[in-house]
JSON list of C-alpha atoms in Angstrom, two decimals:
[
{"chain": "A", "resi": 25, "resn": "UNK", "atom": "CA", "xyz": [2.56, 1.71, -20.00]},
{"chain": "A", "resi": 26, "resn": "UNK", "atom": "CA", "xyz": [3.34, 5.19, -21.28]},
{"chain": "A", "resi": 27, "resn": "UNK", "atom": "CA", "xyz": [0.90, 8.01, -20.75]},
{"chain": "A", "resi": 28, "resn": "UNK", "atom": "CA", "xyz": [1.15, 11.71, -20.23]},
{"chain": "A", "resi": 29, "resn": "UNK", "atom": "CA", "xyz": [-0.29, 13.31, -17.14]},
{"chain": "A", "resi": 30, "resn": "UNK", "atom": "CA", "xyz": [0.82, 16.88, -17.67]},
{"chain": "A", "resi": 31, "resn": "UNK", "atom": "CA", "xyz": [3.01, 16.62, -14.57]},
{"chain": "A", "resi": 32, "resn": "UNK", "atom": "CA", "xyz": [6.17, 15.63, -16.40]},
{"chain": "A", "resi": 33, "resn": "UNK", "atom": "CA", "xyz": [7.30, 19.25, -16.57]},
{"chain": "A", "resi": 34, "resn": "UNK", "atom": "CA", "xyz": [4.85, 20.54, -13.97]},
{"chain": "A", "resi": 35, "resn": "UNK", "atom": "CA", "xyz": [2.94, 22.27, -16.72]},
{"chain": "A", "resi": 36, "resn": "UNK", "atom": "CA", "xyz": [-0.55, 21.86, -18.02]},
{"chain": "A", "resi": 37, "resn": "UNK", "atom": "CA", "xyz": [-1.08, 19.99, -21.29]},
{"chain": "A", "resi": 38, "resn": "UNK", "atom": "CA", "xyz": [-4.39, 21.79, -21.79]},
{"chain": "A", "resi": 39, "resn": "UNK", "atom": "CA", "xyz": [-5.34, 25.01, -23.44]},
{"chain": "A", "resi": 40, "resn": "UNK", "atom": "CA", "xyz": [-8.01, 27.04, -21.71]},
{"chain": "A", "resi": 41, "resn": "UNK", "atom": "CA", "xyz": [-10.70, 25.79, -24.11]},
{"chain": "A", "resi": 42, "resn": "UNK", "atom": "CA", "xyz": [-10.01, 22.05, -24.03]},
{"chain": "A", "resi": 43, "resn": "UNK", "atom": "CA", "xyz": [-11.62, 19.27, -22.02]},
{"chain": "A", "resi": 44, "resn": "UNK", "atom": "CA", "xyz": [-9.09, 18.22, -19.37]},
{"chain": "A", "resi": 45, "resn": "UNK", "atom": "CA", "xyz": [-10.96, 15.10, -18.30]},
{"chain": "A", "resi": 46, "resn": "UNK", "atom": "CA", "xyz": [-8.73, 12.08, -17.75]},
{"chain": "A", "resi": 47, "resn": "UNK", "atom": "CA", "xyz": [-9.10, 9.03, -19.91]},
{"chain": "A", "resi": 48, "resn": "UNK", "atom": "CA", "xyz": [-12.00, 7.07, -18.32]},
{"chain": "A", "resi": 49, "resn": "UNK", "atom": "CA", "xyz": [-10.21, 3.72, -18.68]},
{"chain": "A", "resi": 50, "resn": "UNK", "atom": "CA", "xyz": [-7.05, 5.12, -17.10]},
{"chain": "A", "resi": 51, "resn": "UNK", "atom": "CA", "xyz": [-9.08, 6.67, -14.30]},
{"chain": "A", "resi": 52, "resn": "UNK", "atom": "CA", "xyz": [-10.87, 3.36, -13.67]},
{"chain": "A", "resi": 53, "resn": "UNK", "atom": "CA", "xyz": [-7.53, 1.54, -13.41]},
{"chain": "A", "resi": 54, "resn": "UNK", "atom": "CA", "xyz": [-6.24, 4.18, -10.99]},
{"chain": "A", "resi": 55, "resn": "UNK", "atom": "CA", "xyz": [-9.39, 3.99, -8.84]},
{"chain": "A", "resi": 56, "resn": "UNK", "atom": "CA", "xyz": [-9.11, 0.18, -8.66]},
{"chain": "A", "resi": 57, "resn": "UNK", "atom": "CA", "xyz": [-5.51, 0.48, -7.44]},
{"chain": "A", "resi": 58, "resn": "UNK", "atom": "CA", "xyz": [-6.39, 3.17, -4.89]},
{"chain": "A", "resi": 59, "resn": "UNK", "atom": "CA", "xyz": [-9.28, 1.06, -3.59]},
{"chain": "A", "resi": 60, "resn": "UNK", "atom": "CA", "xyz": [-7.02, -1.99, -3.19]},
{"chain": "A", "resi": 61, "resn": "UNK", "atom": "CA", "xyz": [-4.32, 0.00, -1.38]},
{"chain": "A", "resi": 62, "resn": "UNK", "atom": "CA", "xyz": [-6.48, 2.58, 0.37]},
{"chain": "A", "resi": 63, "resn": "UNK", "atom": "CA", "xyz": [-7.04, 2.53, 4.08]},
{"chain": "A", "resi": 64, "resn": "UNK", "atom": "CA", "xyz": [-5.12, 3.58, 7.12]},
{"chain": "A", "resi": 65, "resn": "UNK", "atom": "CA", "xyz": [-3.19, 0.33, 7.53]},
{"chain": "A", "resi": 66, "resn": "UNK", "atom": "CA", "xyz": [-2.95, -1.49, 4.19]},
{"chain": "A", "resi": 67, "resn": "UNK", "atom": "CA", "xyz": [0.34, -0.02, 3.03]},
{"chain": "A", "resi": 68, "resn": "UNK", "atom": "CA", "xyz": [1.93, -0.65, 6.43]},
{"chain": "A", "resi": 69, "resn": "UNK", "atom": "CA", "xyz": [0.70, -4.25, 6.36]},
{"chain": "A", "resi": 70, "resn": "UNK", "atom": "CA", "xyz": [2.06, -4.80, 2.86]},
{"chain": "A", "resi": 71, "resn": "UNK", "atom": "CA", "xyz": [5.37, -3.23, 3.80]},
{"chain": "A", "resi": 72, "resn": "UNK", "atom": "CA", "xyz": [5.61, -5.42, 6.92]},
{"chain": "A", "resi": 73, "resn": "UNK", "atom": "CA", "xyz": [5.14, -8.51, 4.74]},
{"chain": "A", "resi": 74, "resn": "UNK", "atom": "CA", "xyz": [7.82, -7.56, 2.18]},
{"chain": "A", "resi": 75, "resn": "UNK", "atom": "CA", "xyz": [10.41, -9.85, 3.78]},
{"chain": "A", "resi": 76, "resn": "UNK", "atom": "CA", "xyz": [8.31, -12.99, 3.72]},
{"chain": "A", "resi": 77, "resn": "UNK", "atom": "CA", "xyz": [5.55, -14.81, 5.58]},
{"chain": "A", "resi": 78, "resn": "UNK", "atom": "CA", "xyz": [4.63, -13.52, 9.05]},
{"chain": "A", "resi": 79, "resn": "UNK", "atom": "CA", "xyz": [2.37, -14.96, 11.72]},
{"chain": "A", "resi": 80, "resn": "UNK", "atom": "CA", "xyz": [-0.65, -12.91, 12.73]},
{"chain": "A", "resi": 81, "resn": "UNK", "atom": "CA", "xyz": [0.65, -12.03, 16.21]},
{"chain": "A", "resi": 82, "resn": "UNK", "atom": "CA", "xyz": [4.07, -10.96, 14.95]},
{"chain": "A", "resi": 83, "resn": "UNK", "atom": "CA", "xyz": [2.42, -8.88, 12.24]},
{"chain": "A", "resi": 84, "resn": "UNK", "atom": "CA", "xyz": [0.21, -7.15, 14.78]},
{"chain": "A", "resi": 85, "resn": "UNK", "atom": "CA", "xyz": [3.19, -6.39, 17.03]},
{"chain": "A", "resi": 86, "resn": "UNK", "atom": "CA", "xyz": [5.16, -4.98, 14.10]},
{"chain": "A", "resi": 87, "resn": "UNK", "atom": "CA", "xyz": [2.45, -2.42, 13.32]},
{"chain": "A", "resi": 88, "resn": "UNK", "atom": "CA", "xyz": [2.06, -0.15, 16.32]},
{"chain": "A", "resi": 89, "resn": "UNK", "atom": "CA", "xyz": [-1.45, 1.01, 17.14]},
{"chain": "A", "resi": 90, "resn": "UNK", "atom": "CA", "xyz": [-3.47, -1.42, 15.03]},
{"chain": "A", "resi": 91, "resn": "UNK", "atom": "CA", "xyz": [-6.18, -3.40, 16.78]},
{"chain": "A", "resi": 92, "resn": "UNK", "atom": "CA", "xyz": [-6.70, -7.12, 16.24]},
{"chain": "A", "resi": 93, "resn": "UNK", "atom": "CA", "xyz": [-10.09, -6.45, 14.65]},
{"chain": "A", "resi": 94, "resn": "UNK", "atom": "CA", "xyz": [-8.71, -3.84, 12.23]},
{"chain": "A", "resi": 95, "resn": "UNK", "atom": "CA", "xyz": [-5.77, -6.04, 11.25]},
{"chain": "A", "resi": 96, "resn": "UNK", "atom": "CA", "xyz": [-8.14, -8.93, 10.55]},
{"chain": "A", "resi": 97, "resn": "UNK", "atom": "CA", "xyz": [-10.43, -6.71, 8.49]},
{"chain": "A", "resi": 98, "resn": "UNK", "atom": "CA", "xyz": [-7.58, -5.21, 6.46]},
{"chain": "A", "resi": 99, "resn": "UNK", "atom": "CA", "xyz": [-5.98, -8.61, 5.86]},
{"chain": "A", "resi": 100, "resn": "UNK", "atom": "CA", "xyz": [-9.29, -9.99, 4.59]},
{"chain": "A", "resi": 101, "resn": "UNK", "atom": "CA", "xyz": [-9.65, -7.09, 2.17]},
{"chain": "A", "resi": 102, "resn": "UNK", "atom": "CA", "xyz": [-6.06, -7.49, 0.97]},
{"chain": "A", "resi": 103, "resn": "UNK", "atom": "CA", "xyz": [-6.70, -11.20, 0.50]},
{"chain": "A", "resi": 104, "resn": "UNK", "atom": "CA", "xyz": [-9.89, -10.51, -1.51]},
{"chain": "A", "resi": 105, "resn": "UNK", "atom": "CA", "xyz": [-7.93, -8.09, -3.70]},
{"chain": "A", "resi": 106, "resn": "UNK", "atom": "CA", "xyz": [-5.30, -10.76, -4.37]},
{"chain": "A", "resi": 107, "resn": "UNK", "atom": "CA", "xyz": [-2.45, -9.00, -2.59]},
{"chain": "A", "resi": 108, "resn": "UNK", "atom": "CA", "xyz": [-2.07, -11.23, 0.48]},
{"chain": "A", "resi": 109, "resn": "UNK", "atom": "CA", "xyz": [-2.38, -14.97, 0.91]},
{"chain": "A", "resi": 110, "resn": "UNK", "atom": "CA", "xyz": [-3.33, -16.69, 4.16]},
{"chain": "A", "resi": 111, "resn": "UNK", "atom": "CA", "xyz": [-2.01, -20.10, 5.15]},
{"chain": "A", "resi": 112, "resn": "UNK", "atom": "CA", "xyz": [-3.49, -21.97, 8.12]},
{"chain": "A", "resi": 113, "resn": "UNK", "atom": "CA", "xyz": [-1.52, -24.91, 9.48]},
{"chain": "A", "resi": 114, "resn": "UNK", "atom": "CA", "xyz": [-3.32, -27.72, 11.30]},
{"chain": "A", "resi": 115, "resn": "UNK", "atom": "CA", "xyz": [-1.26, -27.54, 14.46]},
{"chain": "A", "resi": 116, "resn": "UNK", "atom": "CA", "xyz": [-2.04, -27.09, 18.12]},
{"chain": "A", "resi": 117, "resn": "UNK", "atom": "CA", "xyz": [-2.34, -24.18, 18.58]},
{"chain": "A", "resi": 118, "resn": "UNK", "atom": "CA", "xyz": [-3.48, -23.18, 15.11]},
{"chain": "A", "resi": 119, "resn": "UNK", "atom": "CA", "xyz": [-0.75, -21.34, 13.21]},
{"chain": "A", "resi": 120, "resn": "UNK", "atom": "CA", "xyz": [-1.76, -18.78, 10.59]},
{"chain": "A", "resi": 121, "resn": "UNK", "atom": "CA", "xyz": [0.73, -16.99, 8.36]},
{"chain": "A", "resi": 122, "resn": "UNK", "atom": "CA", "xyz": [0.24, -14.19, 5.88]},
{"chain": "A", "resi": 123, "resn": "UNK", "atom": "CA", "xyz": [2.44, -13.43, 2.92]},
{"chain": "A", "resi": 124, "resn": "UNK", "atom": "CA", "xyz": [2.42, -11.29, -0.16]},
{"chain": "A", "resi": 125, "resn": "UNK", "atom": "CA", "xyz": [1.25, -12.64, -3.48]},
{"chain": "A", "resi": 126, "resn": "UNK", "atom": "CA", "xyz": [3.23, -12.12, -6.67]},
{"chain": "A", "resi": 127, "resn": "UNK", "atom": "CA", "xyz": [0.90, -9.22, -7.48]},
{"chain": "A", "resi": 128, "resn": "UNK", "atom": "CA", "xyz": [1.83, -7.49, -4.23]},
{"chain": "A", "resi": 129, "resn": "UNK", "atom": "CA", "xyz": [5.55, -8.05, -4.82]},
{"chain": "A", "resi": 130, "resn": "UNK", "atom": "CA", "xyz": [4.98, -6.02, -7.98]},
{"chain": "A", "resi": 131, "resn": "UNK", "atom": "CA", "xyz": [4.55, -3.04, -5.65]},
{"chain": "A", "resi": 132, "resn": "UNK", "atom": "CA", "xyz": [8.20, -3.22, -4.54]},
{"chain": "A", "resi": 133, "resn": "UNK", "atom": "CA", "xyz": [9.39, -0.60, -7.09]},
{"chain": "A", "resi": 134, "resn": "UNK", "atom": "CA", "xyz": [6.58, 1.72, -5.96]},
{"chain": "A", "resi": 135, "resn": "UNK", "atom": "CA", "xyz": [7.56, 1.23, -2.31]},
{"chain": "A", "resi": 136, "resn": "UNK", "atom": "CA", "xyz": [11.18, 2.06, -3.18]},
{"chain": "A", "resi": 137, "resn": "UNK", "atom": "CA", "xyz": [10.01, 5.25, -4.91]},
{"chain": "A", "resi": 138, "resn": "UNK", "atom": "CA", "xyz": [7.84, 6.20, -1.92]},
{"chain": "A", "resi": 139, "resn": "UNK", "atom": "CA", "xyz": [10.83, 5.71, 0.40]},
{"chain": "A", "resi": 140, "resn": "UNK", "atom": "CA", "xyz": [13.01, 7.84, -1.89]},
{"chain": "A", "resi": 141, "resn": "UNK", "atom": "CA", "xyz": [10.34, 10.52, -1.98]},
{"chain": "A", "resi": 142, "resn": "UNK", "atom": "CA", "xyz": [10.01, 10.41, 1.81]},
{"chain": "A", "resi": 143, "resn": "UNK", "atom": "CA", "xyz": [13.76, 10.80, 2.28]},
{"chain": "A", "resi": 144, "resn": "UNK", "atom": "CA", "xyz": [13.80, 13.73, -0.11]},
{"chain": "A", "resi": 145, "resn": "UNK", "atom": "CA", "xyz": [10.66, 15.57, 1.00]},
{"chain": "A", "resi": 146, "resn": "UNK", "atom": "CA", "xyz": [9.79, 14.09, 4.40]},
{"chain": "A", "resi": 147, "resn": "UNK", "atom": "CA", "xyz": [12.56, 16.00, 6.14]},
{"chain": "A", "resi": 148, "resn": "UNK", "atom": "CA", "xyz": [11.33, 19.27, 4.61]},
{"chain": "A", "resi": 149, "resn": "UNK", "atom": "CA", "xyz": [7.98, 18.85, 6.37]},
{"chain": "A", "resi": 150, "resn": "UNK", "atom": "CA", "xyz": [9.75, 18.08, 9.65]},
{"chain": "A", "resi": 151, "resn": "UNK", "atom": "CA", "xyz": [11.96, 21.17, 9.34]},
{"chain": "A", "resi": 152, "resn": "UNK", "atom": "CA", "xyz": [8.95, 23.34, 8.47]},
{"chain": "A", "resi": 153, "resn": "UNK", "atom": "CA", "xyz": [7.01, 22.12, 11.52]},
{"chain": "A", "resi": 154, "resn": "UNK", "atom": "CA", "xyz": [10.02, 22.79, 13.79]},
{"chain": "A", "resi": 155, "resn": "UNK", "atom": "CA", "xyz": [10.33, 26.34, 12.47]},
{"chain": "A", "resi": 156, "resn": "UNK", "atom": "CA", "xyz": [6.66, 27.12, 13.10]}
]
């Protein structure tokens, strides 16, 4: 999808007398994506699942600081949004695995861009905080 945001050249596409409101349909799509990915832990959960199915306990251990309750809540929301699938296996003890859906794997290019951005600009923030 091609659309102009005005950020391509870091200049405004508006004159002082125009209405700079974003396209309502584009804004609605953006809000839906932000809602699905928003939250303190969702992106970390999705990133942790990028290499395949993971059991609940291993997933919790891989994300430092998240509580069992919060992980459960975030996984349920991700499942409702169609980004994570849950598989329960009738074993003793019960085994539950979570994995990304095809829709979530579509985020891989975005994750790669975020990592590139972090490598480029993340160090600048670290250097600035050390100089302060």
